[in-house]
mmCIF file of C-alpha atoms in Angstrom:
data_model
loop_
_atom_site.group_PDB
_atom_site.id
_atom_site.type_symbol
_atom_site.label_atom_id
_atom_site.label_comp_id
_atom_site.label_asym_id
_atom_site.label_seq_id
_atom_site.Cartn_x
_atom_site.Cartn_y
_atom_site.Cartn_z
ATOM 1 C CA MET A 134 132.486 46.944 -81.622
ATOM 2 C CA LYS A 135 134.546 48.177 -78.691
ATOM 3 C CA GLU A 136 137.660 46.256 -79.714
ATOM 4 C CA LEU A 137 138.913 45.013 -83.077
ATOM 5 C CA SER A 138 139.528 41.644 -81.443
ATOM 6 C CA LEU A 139 135.736 41.309 -81.075
ATOM 7 C CA ASN A 140 135.354 41.804 -84.830
ATOM 8 C CA ILE A 141 137.975 39.104 -85.369
ATOM 9 C CA LEU A 142 135.987 36.738 -83.141
ATOM 10 C CA ASP A 143 132.813 37.543 -85.043
ATOM 11 C CA VAL A 144 134.241 37.327 -88.562
ATOM 12 C CA ALA A 145 136.307 34.187 -87.868
ATOM 13 C CA LYS A 146 133.082 32.456 -86.847
ATOM 14 C CA ASN A 147 131.995 32.737 -90.493
ATOM 15 C CA SER A 148 134.974 30.522 -91.329
ATOM 16 C CA VAL A 149 133.729 27.971 -88.798
ATOM 17 C CA THR A 150 130.297 28.046 -90.453
ATOM 18 C CA ALA A 151 132.010 27.617 -93.838
ATOM 19 C CA ASN A 152 133.345 24.258 -92.593
ATOM 20 C CA ALA A 153 136.985 25.289 -92.552
ATOM 21 C CA SER A 154 139.554 22.822 -91.245
ATOM 22 C CA LEU A 155 142.202 25.505 -90.767
ATOM 23 C CA ILE A 156 141.647 29.145 -89.869
ATOM 24 C CA LYS A 157 144.578 31.539 -89.890
ATOM 25 C CA ILE A 158 144.464 34.805 -88.006
ATOM 26 C CA LEU A 159 147.438 36.901 -88.993
ATOM 27 C CA ILE A 160 148.049 40.343 -87.558
ATOM 28 C CA ASN A 161 150.834 42.490 -88.880
ATOM 29 C CA GLU A 162 151.604 45.692 -87.085
ATOM 30 C CA THR A 163 153.935 48.519 -88.009
ATOM 31 C CA GLU A 164 154.364 51.873 -86.277
ATOM 32 C CA GLU A 165 151.520 53.295 -88.346
ATOM 33 C CA THR A 166 149.371 50.428 -89.550
ATOM 34 C CA LEU A 167 147.639 47.326 -88.310
ATOM 35 C CA GLU A 168 146.661 44.673 -90.813
ATOM 36 C CA ILE A 169 144.356 41.796 -89.940
ATOM 37 C CA LYS A 170 144.034 38.775 -92.180
ATOM 38 C CA ILE A 171 141.523 35.998 -91.606
ATOM 39 C CA ILE A 172 142.161 33.111 -93.984
ATOM 40 C CA ASP A 173 140.213 29.875 -94.147
ATOM 41 C CA ASP A 174 139.975 26.775 -96.296
ATOM 42 C CA GLY A 175 136.189 26.613 -95.970
ATOM 43 C CA CYS A 176 133.571 26.282 -98.712
ATOM 44 C CA GLY A 177 134.136 29.821 -100.006
ATOM 45 C CA MET A 178 131.619 32.046 -101.750
ATOM 46 C CA ASP A 179 130.656 32.630 -105.355
ATOM 47 C CA GLU A 180 131.429 35.943 -107.025
ATOM 48 C CA GLU A 181 127.999 37.433 -106.483
ATOM 49 C CA THR A 182 128.028 36.708 -102.759
ATOM 50 C CA VAL A 183 131.509 38.209 -102.371
ATOM 51 C CA MET A 184 130.387 41.355 -104.198
ATOM 52 C CA HIS A 185 127.526 41.786 -101.809
ATOM 53 C CA VAL A 186 129.056 40.495 -98.607
ATOM 54 C CA VAL A 187 130.120 43.956 -97.472
ATOM 55 C CA ASP A 188 126.673 45.429 -98.082
ATOM 56 C CA PRO A 189 124.509 45.191 -94.969
ATOM 57 C CA PHE A 190 121.329 45.552 -96.979
ATOM 58 C CA TYR A 191 122.082 42.619 -99.191
ATOM 59 C CA THR A 192 120.926 39.237 -98.035
ATOM 60 C CA THR A 193 120.253 36.009 -99.835
ATOM 61 C CA ARG A 194 117.406 35.594 -97.327
ATOM 62 C CA THR A 195 116.857 31.950 -98.182
ATOM 63 C CA THR A 196 119.785 30.909 -95.990
ATOM 64 C CA ARG A 197 120.570 34.082 -94.062
ATOM 65 C CA SER A 198 124.238 33.422 -94.669
ATOM 66 C CA VAL A 199 125.249 37.077 -94.739
ATOM 67 C CA GLY A 200 124.984 39.307 -91.713
ATOM 68 C CA LEU A 201 126.327 42.521 -90.257
ATOM 69 C CA GLY A 202 129.727 41.238 -89.164
ATOM 70 C CA ILE A 203 131.781 42.109 -92.242
ATOM 71 C CA PRO A 204 130.071 45.456 -93.031
ATOM 72 C CA LEU A 205 130.828 46.538 -89.465
ATOM 73 C CA PHE A 206 134.467 45.466 -89.726
ATOM 74 C CA LYS A 207 134.781 47.271 -93.067
ATOM 75 C CA LEU A 208 133.323 50.472 -91.656
ATOM 76 C CA GLU A 209 135.783 50.388 -88.767
ATOM 77 C CA ALA A 210 138.725 49.977 -91.174
ATOM 78 C CA GLU A 211 137.545 52.690 -93.563
ATOM 79 C CA GLN A 212 136.938 55.218 -90.793
ATOM 80 C CA THR A 213 140.709 55.159 -90.143
ATOM 81 C CA GLY A 214 141.475 55.679 -93.839
ATOM 82 C CA GLY A 215 142.080 51.975 -94.308
ATOM 83 C CA SER A 216 140.229 49.290 -96.242
ATOM 84 C CA LEU A 217 138.719 45.835 -96.197
ATOM 85 C CA THR A 218 138.905 43.315 -99.005
ATOM 86 C CA VAL A 219 137.324 39.913 -99.404
ATOM 87 C CA GLU A 220 138.735 37.280 -101.724
ATOM 88 C CA SER A 221 137.067 33.942 -102.055
ATOM 89 C CA ARG A 222 137.020 30.831 -104.148
ATOM 90 C CA SER A 223 133.952 28.653 -103.901
ATOM 91 C CA ILE A 224 134.196 24.884 -103.510
ATOM 92 C CA LYS A 225 131.868 24.650 -106.532
ATOM 93 C CA GLU A 226 134.479 26.452 -108.557
ATOM 94 C CA ASP A 227 137.518 24.554 -107.341
ATOM 95 C CA LEU A 228 137.124 21.344 -105.387
ATOM 96 C CA GLU A 229 140.741 21.315 -104.199
ATOM 97 C CA ASN A 230 141.646 24.912 -103.610
ATOM 98 C CA HIS A 231 138.848 26.878 -101.966
ATOM 99 C CA GLY A 232 138.347 29.268 -99.094
ATOM 100 C CA THR A 233 138.082 32.894 -98.110
ATOM 101 C CA GLU A 234 140.630 35.536 -97.262
ATOM 102 C CA ILE A 235 139.641 38.747 -95.532
ATOM 103 C CA THR A 236 142.157 41.552 -95.206
ATOM 104 C CA ALA A 237 141.477 44.626 -93.120
ATOM 105 C CA LEU A 238 143.903 47.534 -92.953
ATOM 106 C CA PHE A 239 143.806 50.140 -90.203
ATOM 107 C CA TYR A 240 145.740 53.361 -89.660
ATOM 108 C CA LYS A 241 146.605 53.410 -85.983
ATOM 109 C CA ASN A 242 147.168 57.137 -85.636
ATOM 110 C CA HIS A 243 143.731 58.059 -86.917
ATOM 111 C CA ILE A 244 141.393 59.388 -84.240
ATOM 112 C CA ASP A 245 138.745 56.801 -85.143
ATOM 113 C CA PHE A 246 141.097 53.854 -84.778
ATOM 114 C CA ILE A 247 139.675 51.222 -82.423
ATOM 115 C CA GLU A 248 142.201 49.352 -80.274
ATOM 116 C CA LEU A 249 142.881 45.676 -80.933
ATOM 117 C CA GLY A 250 141.928 44.886 -77.326
ATOM 118 C CA ASP A 251 141.930 41.463 -75.728
ATOM 119 C CA ILE A 252 143.068 39.338 -78.661
ATOM 120 C CA VAL A 253 144.113 36.487 -76.336
ATOM 121 C CA SER A 254 140.481 36.006 -75.272
ATOM 122 C CA THR A 255 139.362 36.046 -78.880
ATOM 123 C CA VAL A 256 141.831 33.311 -79.840
ATOM 124 C CA THR A 257 140.983 31.067 -76.884
ATOM 125 C CA THR A 258 137.239 31.661 -77.314
ATOM 126 C CA LEU A 259 137.496 30.586 -80.959
ATOM 127 C CA ILE A 260 139.471 27.462 -80.072
ATOM 128 C CA SER A 261 137.155 26.458 -77.236
ATOM 129 C CA GLY A 262 134.138 27.017 -79.499
ATOM 130 C CA SER A 263 135.504 24.838 -82.307
ATOM 131 C CA PRO A 264 138.081 22.434 -80.866
ATOM 132 C CA GLU A 265 137.955 20.247 -83.974
ATOM 133 C CA ILE A 266 139.287 23.048 -86.203
ATOM 134 C CA ASP A 267 142.948 24.050 -86.396
ATOM 135 C CA PHE A 268 143.825 27.666 -85.713
ATOM 136 C CA LEU A 269 147.057 29.401 -86.568
ATOM 137 C CA PHE A 270 147.481 32.722 -84.828
ATOM 138 C CA GLU A 271 150.366 35.065 -85.558
ATOM 139 C CA HIS A 272 150.799 38.627 -84.350
ATOM 140 C CA LYS A 273 153.830 40.424 -85.747
ATOM 141 C CA THR A 274 154.780 43.691 -84.094
ATOM 142 C CA VAL A 275 157.809 45.937 -84.331
ATOM 143 C CA ASN A 276 159.029 44.233 -81.136
ATOM 144 C CA GLY A 277 158.623 40.631 -82.211
ATOM 145 C CA LEU A 278 156.220 37.800 -82.922
ATOM 146 C CA VAL A 279 153.534 36.122 -80.815
ATOM 147 C CA SER A 280 152.073 32.904 -82.184
ATOM 148 C CA LEU A 281 149.952 29.893 -81.377
ATOM 149 C CA ASP A 282 149.466 26.846 -83.568
ATOM 150 C CA THR A 283 146.805 24.350 -82.469
ATOM 151 C CA SER A 284 148.168 21.633 -84.777
ATOM 152 C CA GLN A 285 151.353 21.598 -82.672
ATOM 153 C CA ILE A 286 149.332 21.474 -79.461
ATOM 154 C CA ARG A 287 147.180 18.692 -80.883
ATOM 155 C CA GLU A 288 150.307 16.700 -81.694
ATOM 156 C CA VAL A 289 151.420 16.836 -78.051
ATOM 157 C CA LEU A 290 147.963 16.093 -76.655
ATOM 158 C CA GLY A 291 147.142 13.164 -78.898
ATOM 159 C CA ALA A 292 143.589 12.019 -79.469
ATOM 160 C CA ASP A 293 142.585 11.599 -75.821
ATOM 161 C CA VAL A 294 142.647 15.162 -74.582
ATOM 162 C CA PRO A 295 140.362 17.608 -76.418
ATOM 163 C CA LEU A 296 141.575 21.147 -77.117
ATOM 164 C CA ASP A 297 138.589 22.650 -75.324
ATOM 165 C CA SER A 298 139.427 21.103 -71.938
ATOM 166 C CA PRO A 299 139.530 23.945 -69.399
ATOM 167 C CA GLU A 300 143.123 23.070 -68.446
ATOM 168 C CA ILE A 301 144.271 23.299 -72.062
ATOM 169 C CA ILE A 302 142.444 26.574 -72.707
ATOM 170 C CA LEU A 303 144.049 27.976 -69.565
ATOM 171 C CA TRP A 304 147.478 26.809 -70.735
ATOM 172 C CA MET A 305 146.949 28.515 -74.104
ATOM 173 C CA THR A 306 145.842 31.737 -72.389
ATOM 174 C CA ASP A 307 148.930 31.746 -70.160
ATOM 175 C CA SER A 308 151.176 30.839 -73.062
ATOM 176 C CA LEU A 309 149.948 33.764 -75.165
ATOM 177 C CA LYS A 310 150.064 36.202 -72.259
ATOM 178 C CA GLU A 311 153.647 35.200 -71.479
ATOM 179 C CA GLU A 312 154.644 35.749 -75.088
ATOM 180 C CA TYR A 313 153.114 39.216 -75.101
ATOM 181 C CA GLU A 314 154.997 40.015 -71.914
ATOM 182 C CA ARG A 315 158.189 38.703 -73.471
ATOM 183 C CA ILE A 316 157.965 41.099 -76.388
ATOM 184 C CA ASP A 317 156.875 43.799 -73.945
ATOM 185 C CA PHE A 318 153.682 44.572 -75.722
ATOM 186 C CA MET B 238 154.805 29.083 -77.549
ATOM 187 C CA LYS B 239 155.143 28.225 -73.873
ATOM 188 C CA SER B 240 157.085 25.067 -73.109
ATOM 189 C CA LEU B 241 155.430 22.085 -74.732
ATOM 190 C CA ALA B 242 156.863 19.885 -71.977
ATOM 191 C CA GLU B 243 154.429 21.555 -69.596
ATOM 192 C CA LEU B 244 151.597 20.745 -71.974
ATOM 193 C CA GLU B 245 152.706 17.127 -71.962
ATOM 194 C CA GLU B 246 152.487 17.101 -68.173
ATOM 195 C CA ILE B 247 148.920 18.405 -68.313
ATOM 196 C CA ARG B 248 148.062 15.727 -70.849
ATOM 197 C CA ASN B 249 149.397 12.939 -68.664
ATOM 198 C CA ARG B 250 147.553 14.278 -65.659
ATOM 199 C CA MET B 251 144.332 14.548 -67.657
ATOM 200 C CA LYS B 252 144.444 11.178 -69.319
ATOM 201 C CA SER B 253 143.513 9.603 -66.000
ATOM 202 C CA GLN B 254 140.428 11.814 -65.804
ATOM 203 C CA VAL B 255 139.214 11.253 -69.330
ATOM 204 C CA VAL B 256 136.914 8.386 -68.399
ATOM 205 C CA LEU B 257 135.105 10.564 -65.881
ATOM 206 C CA ARG B 258 134.645 13.331 -68.410
ATOM 207 C CA GLU B 259 132.651 11.211 -70.828
ATOM 208 C CA ASP B 260 129.324 12.125 -69.258
ATOM 209 C CA SER B 261 130.101 15.695 -68.287
ATOM 210 C CA ASP B 262 127.149 16.988 -70.284
ATOM 211 C CA ALA B 263 124.536 16.763 -67.534
ATOM 212 C CA ILE B 264 124.101 20.537 -67.705
ATOM 213 C CA ARG B 265 124.801 22.641 -70.769
ATOM 214 C CA ILE B 266 125.312 26.399 -70.579
ATOM 215 C CA VAL B 267 125.001 27.820 -74.075
ATOM 216 C CA VAL B 268 126.109 31.414 -74.709
ATOM 217 C CA GLY B 269 124.949 33.344 -77.790
ATOM 218 C CA MET B 270 128.069 34.397 -79.684
ATOM 219 C CA ALA B 271 126.778 35.938 -82.916
ATOM 220 C CA THR B 272 127.496 39.552 -83.963
ATOM 221 C CA CYS B 273 124.721 40.817 -81.684
ATOM 222 C CA GLY B 274 125.962 38.855 -78.655
ATOM 223 C CA ILE B 275 129.619 39.733 -79.148
ATOM 224 C CA ALA B 276 128.842 43.430 -79.592
ATOM 225 C CA ALA B 277 126.773 43.397 -76.392
ATOM 226 C CA GLY B 278 129.600 41.840 -74.351
ATOM 227 C CA ALA B 279 129.194 38.062 -74.676
ATOM 228 C CA ARG B 280 132.903 37.258 -74.784
ATOM 229 C CA PRO B 281 133.692 38.189 -71.162
ATOM 230 C CA VAL B 282 130.387 36.581 -70.096
ATOM 231 C CA LEU B 283 131.390 33.300 -71.745
ATOM 232 C CA GLN B 284 134.804 33.511 -70.091
ATOM 233 C CA SER B 285 133.229 34.155 -66.730
ATOM 234 C CA PHE B 286 131.028 31.046 -67.105
ATOM 235 C CA VAL B 287 134.065 28.918 -68.045
ATOM 236 C CA GLU B 288 136.122 30.276 -65.147
ATOM 237 C CA ALA B 289 133.343 29.886 -62.595
ATOM 238 C CA VAL B 290 132.560 26.305 -63.694
ATOM 239 C CA ASN B 291 136.266 25.587 -63.325
ATOM 240 C CA GLU B 292 136.648 27.312 -59.970
ATOM 241 C CA GLU B 293 133.598 25.624 -58.474
ATOM 242 C CA GLY B 294 134.933 22.237 -59.609
ATOM 243 C CA LEU B 295 131.892 21.612 -61.812
ATOM 244 C CA THR B 296 133.678 20.559 -65.010
ATOM 245 C CA GLU B 297 132.390 16.993 -64.629
ATOM 246 C CA LYS B 298 128.822 18.213 -64.366
ATOM 247 C CA ALA B 299 128.471 21.235 -66.610
ATOM 248 C CA ARG B 300 129.720 22.178 -70.023
ATOM 249 C CA VAL B 301 129.898 25.696 -71.456
ATOM 250 C CA SER B 302 129.374 26.036 -75.199
ATOM 251 C CA GLN B 303 128.704 28.684 -77.841
ATOM 252 C CA THR B 304 125.906 29.202 -80.301
ATOM 253 C CA GLY B 305 124.787 31.756 -82.877
ATOM 254 C CA CYS B 306 121.974 34.300 -82.768
ATOM 255 C CA ILE B 307 118.810 32.966 -81.158
ATOM 256 C CA GLY B 308 116.685 35.909 -82.265
ATOM 257 C CA ILE B 309 116.403 38.034 -79.142
ATOM 258 C CA CYS B 310 119.266 40.416 -79.929
ATOM 259 C CA GLN B 311 117.867 43.195 -77.726
ATOM 260 C CA TYR B 312 118.387 40.960 -74.676
ATOM 261 C CA GLU B 313 122.028 40.041 -75.396
ATOM 262 C CA PRO B 314 124.264 38.804 -73.856
ATOM 263 C CA VAL B 315 122.040 35.744 -73.538
ATOM 264 C CA ALA B 316 122.745 32.293 -72.121
ATOM 265 C CA GLU B 317 120.528 29.234 -72.020
ATOM 266 C CA VAL B 318 120.853 26.487 -69.431
ATOM 267 C CA TYR B 319 119.777 23.003 -70.496
ATOM 268 C CA GLU B 320 119.384 20.234 -67.981
ATOM 269 C CA ALA B 321 117.918 16.813 -68.688
ATOM 270 C CA GLY B 322 114.347 16.512 -67.453
ATOM 271 C CA LYS B 323 114.029 20.211 -66.715
ATOM 272 C CA GLU B 324 112.726 23.156 -68.649
ATOM 273 C CA LYS B 325 115.275 25.332 -70.421
ATOM 274 C CA VAL B 326 116.206 28.501 -68.542
ATOM 275 C CA THR B 327 117.014 31.636 -70.588
ATOM 276 C CA TYR B 328 119.156 34.256 -68.872
ATOM 277 C CA VAL B 329 119.329 37.710 -70.457
ATOM 278 C CA LYS B 330 121.329 40.951 -70.335
ATOM 279 C CA LEU B 331 124.185 39.156 -68.668
ATOM 280 C CA THR B 332 127.435 40.464 -67.233
ATOM 281 C CA PRO B 333 130.483 38.479 -66.034
ATOM 282 C CA GLU B 334 129.284 39.014 -62.438
ATOM 283 C CA LYS B 335 125.798 37.688 -63.201
ATOM 284 C CA ALA B 336 127.345 34.661 -64.919
ATOM 285 C CA LYS B 337 129.360 33.895 -61.806
ATOM 286 C CA ARG B 338 126.252 34.072 -59.625
ATOM 287 C CA ILE B 339 124.325 31.787 -62.005
ATOM 288 C CA VAL B 340 127.072 29.167 -61.729
ATOM 289 C CA GLU B 341 127.129 29.405 -57.931
ATOM 290 C CA GLU B 342 123.378 29.397 -57.339
ATOM 291 C CA HIS B 343 121.882 27.549 -60.304
ATOM 292 C CA ILE B 344 124.531 25.172 -61.647
ATOM 293 C CA LYS B 345 126.003 24.335 -58.249
ATOM 294 C CA GLY B 346 123.069 25.036 -55.953
ATOM 295 C CA GLY B 347 120.239 23.951 -58.238
ATOM 296 C CA LYS B 348 118.250 27.149 -57.736
ATOM 297 C CA VAL B 349 117.370 29.251 -60.791
ATOM 298 C CA VAL B 350 118.394 32.924 -60.431
ATOM 299 C CA ALA B 351 114.911 34.148 -61.336
ATOM 300 C CA GLU B 352 115.738 37.858 -61.467
ATOM 301 C CA TYR B 353 118.092 37.333 -64.432
ATOM 302 C CA THR B 354 115.704 35.242 -66.523
ATOM 303 C CA ILE B 355 113.874 36.507 -69.586
ATOM 304 C CA ALA B 356 110.534 36.200 -67.788
ATOM 305 C CA ASN B 357 111.608 38.914 -65.369
ATOM 306 C CA SER B 358 113.117 41.441 -67.731
#
């Protein structure tokens, strides 16, 4: 992918497919590293699927539930000297506490580091694609924090105005852009 | 986050329009947003569709949505236009500029942009 934010868009869509009600996208940046966490409370995966989820040549084939998204993301992390881990608890294993957590670590000074890119578009594209799901976005940098919480927005909007209304998406875009300007990103 | 008071204003303004929006699904523009689509540039294409529909004042008539891989990855970014009573139109190898033209000529003007369809690629 040309931008890491495109990988985030791609991988977070797996959480949508996994029937998550809340998807967290947490980015933590230091001078040298960039860590991306995608955490959902979806149906999760069993141990065997997790073991194979990073292998592009593994597929369950009956459902086609595993694709190229995670292997690609993993490759991009590892080529900077970083890593990608997948932790998951299947709903079959634990009815109450299930979901998947993906952590990707990148070393920003490595020549093969891909820029984060247009993360604002990724966040708003995810929200407009799945307005019924809650998204929590947090980007911590050395200069400060940018965040967006759809549950707060939903509270203000009530039940009548859907999150994917063009006006609301535009407001979220502006809101995020202003915050990035504020921390002088 | 930006001032929530402003969001409240938007909500109040929109509540009056909600009734009109109920049947805004006359035309559906569906953009392929799987790994293949995203890697080929579907995100800015989707955004361009949303912006153009907004700018042309077509939000009551057309709705932009996302879907997964439809199996023609080599033609991504792909968008399909569904309209009741008409045959589905599949646009391929899209760019934000092409998306804008499709909204102007097809969604607004009712004329399929034939040169961007899968039949002509």
